[in-house]
């Protein structure tokens, strides 16, 4: 566990990043609390602000062709699209089916370019927790049953969407039916004493969970076993991690509690 890029005194500063994504060129991207979209060089040596929404960025994700970066912005209550070739930033979606986003939290793509977006509602204020959008921006509520603060997403194409429910606390599995509609929701794992935030599948095929509280990263096994991969009781190197993304066997976490990106070198 190490600091990959320390953005406390740099220009641009990493303002409490929540979202993190890895491009195929090895660069690591993150968002900021003032709407920044920042690219960090593959070696972690420098960073550049590419664009800004002027809002507050949560989850980010590249589309399958890596032509654009998509970012959830809770200040604007919208998902933005950054064209990587032109640098043009535009609003992609602000809801669907008559439902305006409340807290658009995390975007995840399937291989065909359909975008799933979690919308975080408190347990006592239920609302549509998962939307799905076509590449042209048309969309609908994909899963309408209440979830307990839907947060990070991880997709198994054609099989299931995994959702971190921060206040369950745990991870749910929602079946993707052959026609693409949402099927049955089951509990993949309960994680008492934690606040799960980000999800990502690792190169080993296992699901990794970044926990905002306590500051740790967990790994879920098919038999239901939960393993602690990293834990920082002092919340310093790993400080309230939110989203998590992989580059080979290295996991990168954003730290909402500080100003840096953490790297976890997990080995082969």
mmCIF file of C-alpha atoms in Angstrom:
data_model
loop_
_atom_site.group_PDB
_atom_site.id
_atom_site.type_symbol
_atom_site.label_atom_id
_atom_site.label_comp_id
_atom_site.label_asym_id
_atom_site.label_seq_id
_atom_site.Cartn_x
_atom_site.Cartn_y
_atom_site.Cartn_z
ATOM 1 C CA UNK A 1 0.000 0.000 0.000
ATOM 2 C CA UNK A 2 1.556 3.286 -1.122
ATOM 3 C CA UNK A 3 0.717 6.797 -2.262
ATOM 4 C CA UNK A 4 0.641 6.749 -6.076
ATOM 5 C CA UNK A 5 0.124 10.489 -6.551
ATOM 6 C CA UNK A 6 0.118 13.053 -3.749
ATOM 7 C CA UNK A 7 -1.955 16.003 -4.886
ATOM 8 C CA UNK A 8 -1.945 18.103 -1.725
ATOM 9 C CA UNK A 9 0.550 20.749 -2.838
ATOM 10 C CA UNK A 10 0.468 20.195 -6.584
ATOM 11 C CA UNK A 11 -1.143 22.160 -9.369
ATOM 12 C CA UNK A 12 -3.754 20.960 -9.975
ATOM 13 C CA UNK A 13 -4.531 19.916 -6.427
ATOM 14 C CA UNK A 14 -6.483 16.722 -5.902
ATOM 15 C CA UNK A 15 -9.475 18.043 -3.985
ATOM 16 C CA UNK A 16 -10.756 15.025 -2.066
ATOM 17 C CA UNK A 17 -11.115 12.733 -5.089
ATOM 18 C CA UNK A 18 -13.973 10.242 -5.121
ATOM 19 C CA UNK A 19 -13.957 8.822 -8.645
ATOM 20 C CA UNK A 20 -11.030 6.968 -10.204
ATOM 21 C CA UNK A 21 -10.639 5.228 -13.576
ATOM 22 C CA UNK A 22 -7.750 3.727 -15.540
ATOM 23 C CA UNK A 23 -7.198 4.320 -19.271
ATOM 24 C CA UNK A 24 -5.580 1.672 -21.486
ATOM 25 C CA UNK A 25 -2.545 3.967 -21.911
ATOM 26 C CA UNK A 26 -1.875 3.463 -18.196
ATOM 27 C CA UNK A 27 -2.975 6.913 -17.077
ATOM 28 C CA UNK A 28 -5.090 7.198 -13.948
ATOM 29 C CA UNK A 29 -7.981 9.663 -13.945
ATOM 30 C CA UNK A 30 -9.866 11.125 -11.025
ATOM 31 C CA UNK A 31 -12.413 13.796 -10.188
ATOM 32 C CA UNK A 32 -12.523 16.604 -7.655
ATOM 33 C CA UNK A 33 -14.883 18.428 -5.338
ATOM 34 C CA UNK A 34 -14.885 21.515 -7.604
ATOM 35 C CA UNK A 35 -15.816 19.502 -10.691
ATOM 36 C CA UNK A 36 -12.277 18.841 -11.899
ATOM 37 C CA UNK A 37 -11.452 15.950 -14.232
ATOM 38 C CA UNK A 38 -7.771 15.171 -13.832
ATOM 39 C CA UNK A 39 -5.384 12.894 -15.733
ATOM 40 C CA UNK A 40 -2.374 11.492 -13.849
ATOM 41 C CA UNK A 41 0.559 10.179 -15.877
ATOM 42 C CA UNK A 42 1.071 6.394 -15.776
ATOM 43 C CA UNK A 43 4.131 6.716 -13.537
ATOM 44 C CA UNK A 44 2.380 9.082 -11.131
ATOM 45 C CA UNK A 45 4.923 11.793 -11.855
ATOM 46 C CA UNK A 46 2.586 14.589 -12.911
ATOM 47 C CA UNK A 47 -1.049 15.465 -13.415
ATOM 48 C CA UNK A 48 -3.107 17.717 -15.668
ATOM 49 C CA UNK A 49 -6.603 19.105 -15.296
ATOM 50 C CA UNK A 50 -8.398 18.258 -18.533
ATOM 51 C CA UNK A 51 -11.807 19.831 -17.835
ATOM 52 C CA UNK A 52 -14.182 20.945 -15.121
ATOM 53 C CA UNK A 53 -17.936 20.817 -14.685
ATOM 54 C CA UNK A 54 -17.831 23.394 -11.913
ATOM 55 C CA UNK A 55 -19.781 20.972 -9.749
ATOM 56 C CA UNK A 56 -18.720 17.996 -7.600
ATOM 57 C CA UNK A 57 -17.507 14.800 -9.273
ATOM 58 C CA UNK A 58 -18.300 11.363 -7.874
ATOM 59 C CA UNK A 59 -17.828 8.216 -9.993
ATOM 60 C CA UNK A 60 -16.156 8.249 -13.418
ATOM 61 C CA UNK A 61 -15.831 5.648 -16.177
ATOM 62 C CA UNK A 62 -14.520 5.337 -19.725
ATOM 63 C CA UNK A 63 -16.815 4.040 -22.433
ATOM 64 C CA UNK A 64 -15.754 0.694 -23.971
ATOM 65 C CA UNK A 65 -14.065 2.354 -26.974
ATOM 66 C CA UNK A 66 -12.337 4.911 -24.728
ATOM 67 C CA UNK A 67 -13.610 7.772 -26.843
ATOM 68 C CA UNK A 68 -15.067 9.536 -23.813
ATOM 69 C CA UNK A 69 -14.988 9.764 -20.045
ATOM 70 C CA UNK A 70 -18.320 9.868 -18.226
ATOM 71 C CA UNK A 71 -18.632 11.537 -14.825
ATOM 72 C CA UNK A 72 -21.390 11.698 -12.219
ATOM 73 C CA UNK A 73 -21.827 15.193 -10.780
ATOM 74 C CA UNK A 74 -23.985 15.556 -7.663
ATOM 75 C CA UNK A 75 -23.969 19.354 -7.712
ATOM 76 C CA UNK A 76 -25.485 19.464 -11.199
ATOM 77 C CA UNK A 77 -27.424 16.215 -10.628
ATOM 78 C CA UNK A 78 -26.272 14.995 -14.024
ATOM 79 C CA UNK A 79 -23.880 12.724 -15.873
ATOM 80 C CA UNK A 80 -21.347 14.555 -18.046
ATOM 81 C CA UNK A 81 -19.474 13.296 -21.110
ATOM 82 C CA UNK A 82 -15.903 14.401 -21.853
ATOM 83 C CA UNK A 83 -14.861 13.773 -25.461
ATOM 84 C CA UNK A 84 -11.227 12.680 -25.205
ATOM 85 C CA UNK A 85 -10.295 13.742 -28.737
ATOM 86 C CA UNK A 86 -11.726 17.262 -28.700
ATOM 87 C CA UNK A 87 -11.832 17.941 -24.967
ATOM 88 C CA UNK A 88 -15.476 18.978 -25.309
ATOM 89 C CA UNK A 89 -17.514 18.557 -22.125
ATOM 90 C CA UNK A 90 -21.275 18.153 -22.367
ATOM 91 C CA UNK A 91 -24.225 17.045 -20.273
ATOM 92 C CA UNK A 92 -25.194 13.472 -21.141
ATOM 93 C CA UNK A 93 -28.202 12.762 -18.907
ATOM 94 C CA UNK A 94 -30.019 14.167 -15.883
ATOM 95 C CA UNK A 95 -32.493 11.330 -15.337
ATOM 96 C CA UNK A 96 -35.124 9.335 -17.211
ATOM 97 C CA UNK A 97 -38.762 8.226 -17.122
ATOM 98 C CA UNK A 98 -39.770 11.452 -15.426
ATOM 99 C CA UNK A 99 -37.277 10.944 -12.604
ATOM 100 C CA UNK A 100 -34.571 13.551 -12.163
ATOM 101 C CA UNK A 101 -31.361 12.273 -10.608
ATOM 102 C CA UNK A 102 -31.080 12.973 -6.917
ATOM 103 C CA UNK A 103 -27.493 11.893 -6.269
ATOM 104 C CA UNK A 104 -26.012 10.336 -9.430
ATOM 105 C CA UNK A 105 -23.165 8.377 -7.946
ATOM 106 C CA UNK A 106 -21.426 5.882 -10.207
ATOM 107 C CA UNK A 107 -21.376 5.004 -13.941
ATOM 108 C CA UNK A 108 -20.607 1.550 -15.343
ATOM 109 C CA UNK A 109 -20.624 0.378 -18.964
ATOM 110 C CA UNK A 110 -21.480 -2.915 -20.560
ATOM 111 C CA UNK A 111 -19.480 -4.016 -23.649
ATOM 112 C CA UNK A 112 -22.171 -2.652 -25.984
ATOM 113 C CA UNK A 113 -21.864 0.867 -24.612
ATOM 114 C CA UNK A 114 -24.958 0.883 -22.418
ATOM 115 C CA UNK A 115 -24.393 2.956 -19.312
ATOM 116 C CA UNK A 116 -25.717 1.975 -15.871
ATOM 117 C CA UNK A 117 -25.895 4.781 -13.302
ATOM 118 C CA UNK A 118 -26.571 4.419 -9.586
ATOM 119 C CA UNK A 119 -28.656 7.091 -7.873
ATOM 120 C CA UNK A 120 -28.192 7.263 -4.110
ATOM 121 C CA UNK A 121 -31.298 7.582 -1.975
ATOM 122 C CA UNK A 122 -31.417 7.304 1.819
ATOM 123 C CA UNK A 123 -33.180 4.245 3.211
ATOM 124 C CA UNK A 124 -36.093 6.364 4.460
ATOM 125 C CA UNK A 125 -36.534 8.177 1.123
ATOM 126 C CA UNK A 126 -36.792 5.473 -1.536
ATOM 127 C CA UNK A 127 -36.340 6.351 -5.187
ATOM 128 C CA UNK A 128 -35.231 4.638 -8.405
ATOM 129 C CA UNK A 129 -31.682 3.469 -7.613
ATOM 130 C CA UNK A 130 -30.364 2.287 -11.003
ATOM 131 C CA UNK A 131 -30.831 3.833 -14.466
ATOM 132 C CA UNK A 132 -29.639 2.553 -17.824
ATOM 133 C CA UNK A 133 -28.833 4.637 -20.912
ATOM 134 C CA UNK A 134 -28.199 3.811 -24.544
ATOM 135 C CA UNK A 135 -25.172 5.366 -26.276
ATOM 136 C CA UNK A 136 -27.452 8.038 -27.785
ATOM 137 C CA UNK A 137 -28.492 9.213 -24.310
ATOM 138 C CA UNK A 138 -31.979 7.705 -24.267
ATOM 139 C CA UNK A 139 -32.599 5.962 -20.994
ATOM 140 C CA UNK A 140 -34.955 4.509 -18.436
ATOM 141 C CA UNK A 141 -35.159 3.363 -14.852
ATOM 142 C CA UNK A 142 -33.546 -0.091 -14.976
ATOM 143 C CA UNK A 143 -34.155 -1.218 -11.392
ATOM 144 C CA UNK A 144 -36.948 0.461 -9.445
ATOM 145 C CA UNK A 145 -37.002 -1.328 -6.102
ATOM 146 C CA UNK A 146 -35.543 0.677 -3.200
ATOM 147 C CA UNK A 147 -31.912 0.092 -2.277
ATOM 148 C CA UNK A 148 -30.165 1.370 0.827
ATOM 149 C CA UNK A 149 -28.028 4.135 -0.750
ATOM 150 C CA UNK A 150 -26.961 2.578 -4.054
ATOM 151 C CA UNK A 151 -23.322 3.441 -4.596
ATOM 152 C CA UNK A 152 -20.557 1.712 -6.594
ATOM 153 C CA UNK A 153 -21.382 -0.660 -9.451
ATOM 154 C CA UNK A 154 -19.577 -3.613 -11.023
ATOM 155 C CA UNK A 155 -20.898 -5.447 -14.062
ATOM 156 C CA UNK A 156 -20.695 -9.053 -15.208
ATOM 157 C CA UNK A 157 -21.926 -8.600 -18.804
ATOM 158 C CA UNK A 158 -25.112 -10.483 -19.583
ATOM 159 C CA UNK A 159 -25.218 -11.936 -16.098
ATOM 160 C CA UNK A 160 -25.500 -9.501 -13.207
ATOM 161 C CA UNK A 161 -24.965 -6.005 -11.895
ATOM 162 C CA UNK A 162 -23.404 -5.756 -8.439
ATOM 163 C CA UNK A 163 -24.357 -2.738 -6.344
ATOM 164 C CA UNK A 164 -22.717 -1.473 -3.166
ATOM 165 C CA UNK A 165 -25.462 -0.553 -0.711
ATOM 166 C CA UNK A 166 -23.665 1.711 1.703
ATOM 167 C CA UNK A 167 -26.256 1.643 4.472
ATOM 168 C CA UNK A 168 -27.256 -2.014 4.170
ATOM 169 C CA UNK A 169 -24.283 -2.353 4.580
ATOM 170 C CA UNK A 170 -23.293 -4.824 1.907
ATOM 171 C CA UNK A 171 -23.329 -5.714 -1.770
ATOM 172 C CA UNK A 172 -26.369 -6.737 -3.793
ATOM 173 C CA UNK A 173 -26.487 -8.766 -6.989
ATOM 174 C CA UNK A 174 -29.170 -7.880 -9.549
ATOM 175 C CA UNK A 175 -29.755 -10.423 -12.291
ATOM 176 C CA UNK A 176 -29.551 -9.221 -15.907
ATOM 177 C CA UNK A 177 -32.168 -11.205 -17.829
ATOM 178 C CA UNK A 178 -31.547 -12.353 -21.428
ATOM 179 C CA UNK A 179 -33.661 -9.438 -22.708
ATOM 180 C CA UNK A 180 -31.525 -6.973 -20.707
ATOM 181 C CA UNK A 181 -34.116 -6.150 -18.075
ATOM 182 C CA UNK A 182 -33.445 -6.345 -14.356
ATOM 183 C CA UNK A 183 -34.238 -9.606 -12.640
ATOM 184 C CA UNK A 184 -34.077 -10.758 -9.067
ATOM 185 C CA UNK A 185 -32.021 -8.961 -6.448
ATOM 186 C CA UNK A 186 -30.104 -11.077 -3.949
ATOM 187 C CA UNK A 187 -27.592 -10.198 -1.245
ATOM 188 C CA UNK A 188 -24.073 -11.100 -2.374
ATOM 189 C CA UNK A 189 -22.492 -10.111 0.948
ATOM 190 C CA UNK A 190 -23.361 -8.354 4.158
ATOM 191 C CA UNK A 191 -20.531 -6.278 5.580
ATOM 192 C CA UNK A 192 -21.439 -5.264 9.143
ATOM 193 C CA UNK A 193 -19.494 -2.415 10.653
ATOM 194 C CA UNK A 194 -18.526 -0.938 7.283
ATOM 195 C CA UNK A 195 -19.706 1.647 4.758
ATOM 196 C CA UNK A 196 -19.033 0.033 1.360
ATOM 197 C CA UNK A 197 -18.571 2.546 -1.428
ATOM 198 C CA UNK A 198 -16.719 1.415 -4.583
ATOM 199 C CA UNK A 199 -16.693 -1.904 -6.433
ATOM 200 C CA UNK A 200 -14.425 -3.400 -9.086
ATOM 201 C CA UNK A 201 -13.564 -6.851 -10.351
ATOM 202 C CA UNK A 202 -9.881 -7.665 -10.106
ATOM 203 C CA UNK A 203 -7.738 -9.674 -12.547
ATOM 204 C CA UNK A 204 -8.404 -12.719 -10.351
ATOM 205 C CA UNK A 205 -12.125 -12.446 -11.127
ATOM 206 C CA UNK A 206 -12.996 -11.586 -7.540
ATOM 207 C CA UNK A 207 -15.011 -8.557 -6.464
ATOM 208 C CA UNK A 208 -13.148 -5.867 -4.515
ATOM 209 C CA UNK A 209 -14.924 -3.425 -2.218
ATOM 210 C CA UNK A 210 -13.515 -0.058 -1.164
ATOM 211 C CA UNK A 211 -14.979 0.895 2.209
ATOM 212 C CA UNK A 212 -15.377 4.532 3.148
ATOM 213 C CA UNK A 213 -15.461 3.437 6.761
ATOM 214 C CA UNK A 214 -13.344 1.980 8.174
ATOM 215 C CA UNK A 215 -10.562 2.739 5.708
ATOM 216 C CA UNK A 216 -10.089 -0.661 4.104
ATOM 217 C CA UNK A 217 -10.393 -2.686 0.920
ATOM 218 C CA UNK A 218 -12.165 -6.054 1.021
ATOM 219 C CA UNK A 219 -12.226 -8.992 -1.396
ATOM 220 C CA UNK A 220 -15.311 -11.198 -1.814
ATOM 221 C CA UNK A 221 -14.960 -14.898 -2.612
ATOM 222 C CA UNK A 222 -17.613 -17.012 -4.367
ATOM 223 C CA UNK A 223 -18.124 -19.080 -1.210
ATOM 224 C CA UNK A 224 -19.141 -15.940 0.684
ATOM 225 C CA UNK A 225 -15.837 -15.469 2.459
ATOM 226 C CA UNK A 226 -14.807 -11.824 2.978
ATOM 227 C CA UNK A 227 -11.082 -11.106 3.056
ATOM 228 C CA UNK A 228 -9.365 -7.882 4.100
ATOM 229 C CA UNK A 229 -6.846 -6.849 1.435
ATOM 230 C CA UNK A 230 -5.732 -3.578 3.012
ATOM 231 C CA UNK A 231 -6.610 -1.679 6.168
ATOM 232 C CA UNK A 232 -5.253 1.620 7.438
ATOM 233 C CA UNK A 233 -6.403 2.193 11.041
ATOM 234 C CA UNK A 234 -4.814 5.656 11.002
ATOM 235 C CA UNK A 235 -6.678 6.652 7.801
ATOM 236 C CA UNK A 236 -3.541 8.128 6.297
ATOM 237 C CA UNK A 237 -2.259 6.170 3.290
ATOM 238 C CA UNK A 238 -5.741 4.743 2.808
ATOM 239 C CA UNK A 239 -8.145 7.459 3.947
ATOM 240 C CA UNK A 240 -11.864 6.849 3.485
ATOM 241 C CA UNK A 241 -11.406 5.206 0.065
ATOM 242 C CA UNK A 242 -14.302 5.490 -2.316
ATOM 243 C CA UNK A 243 -13.944 4.221 -5.890
ATOM 244 C CA UNK A 244 -11.448 1.566 -6.949
ATOM 245 C CA UNK A 245 -10.024 0.654 -10.371
ATOM 246 C CA UNK A 246 -7.432 -1.827 -11.627
ATOM 247 C CA UNK A 247 -4.370 -1.627 -13.871
ATOM 248 C CA UNK A 248 -3.126 -5.167 -14.083
ATOM 249 C CA UNK A 249 -2.554 -6.410 -10.553
ATOM 250 C CA UNK A 250 -2.433 -2.897 -9.075
ATOM 251 C CA UNK A 251 -5.576 -1.432 -7.580
ATOM 252 C CA UNK A 252 -5.972 2.340 -7.355
ATOM 253 C CA UNK A 253 -8.276 3.940 -4.821
ATOM 254 C CA UNK A 254 -9.498 7.498 -4.518
ATOM 255 C CA UNK A 255 -9.402 8.878 -0.978
ATOM 256 C CA UNK A 256 -12.279 11.184 -0.166
ATOM 257 C CA UNK A 257 -10.656 11.962 3.183
ATOM 258 C CA UNK A 258 -7.383 13.302 1.762
ATOM 259 C CA UNK A 259 -5.692 14.598 -1.407
ATOM 260 C CA UNK A 260 -4.070 11.593 -3.020
ATOM 261 C CA UNK A 261 -4.551 8.387 -4.978
ATOM 262 C CA UNK A 262 -3.433 5.159 -3.312
ATOM 263 C CA UNK A 263 -1.943 2.155 -5.107
ATOM 264 C CA UNK A 264 -2.319 -1.381 -3.760
ATOM 265 C CA UNK A 265 0.187 -3.739 -5.364
ATOM 266 C CA UNK A 266 -1.551 -7.102 -5.118
ATOM 267 C CA UNK A 267 0.942 -9.228 -7.026
ATOM 268 C CA UNK A 268 0.120 -11.787 -9.692
#
